[in-house]
Amino acid sequence: METRISRLLKIKYPVIQGGMAWVAEYHLAAAVSEAGGLGLIGAASAPPEVVREQIREVKKLTDRPFGVNVMLLNPNAAEVAQIVIEEGVPVVTTGAGNPGKFMAAWKEAGVTVIPVVASVAMAKMMQRAGAAAVVAEGMESGGHIGSQTTMTLVPQIVDAVEIPVIAAGGIADGRGIAASMMLGAEGVQIGTRFVVAKESIVHAGYKERIIKARDIDSEVTGMSTGHPIRVLRNQMSRAYLKMEQEGASFEELEQLTLGSLRKAVIDGDVVNGSLMAGQSAGLVKKEQTCLEMIEEMMDEAEKLLEGR
Ligand code: TUI
């Protein structure tokens, strides 16, 4: 499927992988890129030199385009921004903030910059700042989310900007991709389904929670802190919401969740870990390779869009 996004990114399918903290490491990124999408390293809160290593490992596994997601709440974001330039990374996506202060340096270096946004105002600001495209991410997504749904956000951003729009949040199959195209998007970003990919290093226990998840199994913690995070419900999310209701301070809540994503991804602690996942977990049924996932989804989307 050719769109402005597949041409811009020089990829076969207009599918980009979410830049998920701990999950989006080099094995997954290389597998998505090899499958014809755009794989991403999620820099998240990793030490900058670890991000550099990850970039070098992706390059060993694939000659195809890939990207790095820079998480803007990371105190080390400026260092990561510089490493991306030094290592010649072709594409950067950003999340959880305004990347304005890095845009000039990235553009100067020839990096294709695609900010993830959760509002029309931010999309317009990013277009003015020189973004090549934006990811319009609805609150169906896992992890840190905005307040608008994909169904309403995507067409409003499509109407508000000229640059191509990539839809994200709630997309996990060919129907979601076809629907995104009908809303005016020219690509999709997929996170949750790739968490259970064969090439994903995520602990089997976490993958199983996603595969078994029903429609109603995710909830949003952290509304009161200004950093809402969608996770699968477990003892950790219940404890967090209870503390939040009882008026716990931001510091107390931070203390509770410190290291909890690592616990889930690496240790497979599905009780005390933070199981970030989108509402699309209910649509994710099995572990497959990235190639199987992408080809199955694109085949279904193409059939639907051609009315077959
Ligand atoms: O960034 C994400 N999802 C994430 S980041 C993350 S790691 C994390 N850990 C602890 C606390 C917070 C985050 C887990 N999941 N998605 C992209 C995204 N960006 N969603 C929403 C936004 C966003 C929100 C506000 C983008 C821009 C924005 O601008 C506000 C402003 O004016 O700065």
Coordinates of C-alpha atoms in Angstrom, one line a residue, residues 21 23 195-196 202-212 230-232 260-266 268-270 274-277:
A21 CA 9.5 1.8 26.9
V23 CA 9.6 -3.3 24.9
V195 CA 4.3 -6.5 22.3
V196 CA 3.3 -10.2 21.8
V202 CA 8.8 -9.2 26.6
H203 CA 8.3 -11.9 29.4
A204 CA 5.8 -14.6 28.5
G205 CA 3.6 -13.8 31.5
Y206 CA 3.0 -10.2 30.2
K207 CA 2.4 -11.5 26.7
E208 CA -0.2 -13.9 28.1
R209 CA -2.0 -11.1 29.9
I210 CA -2.4 -9.3 26.6
I211 CA -3.5 -12.3 24.7
K212 CA -6.1 -13.2 27.4
R230 CA -3.3 3.1 30.5
V231 CA -2.4 -0.4 31.9
L232 CA -4.0 -3.8 32.2
S260 CA 7.3 -1.3 37.8
L261 CA 7.4 -1.4 34.0
R262 CA 10.7 -3.2 34.1
K263 CA 9.2 -5.6 36.6
A264 CA 6.5 -6.5 34.1
V265 CA 8.6 -6.6 30.9
I266 CA 11.7 -8.3 32.1
G268 CA 7.2 -11.1 34.1
D269 CA 5.8 -9.8 37.4
V270 CA 2.1 -9.5 36.3
S274 CA 2.9 -2.1 35.3
L275 CA 1.3 -3.9 32.4
M276 CA 1.1 -1.0 29.9
A277 CA -1.2 -1.9 27.0

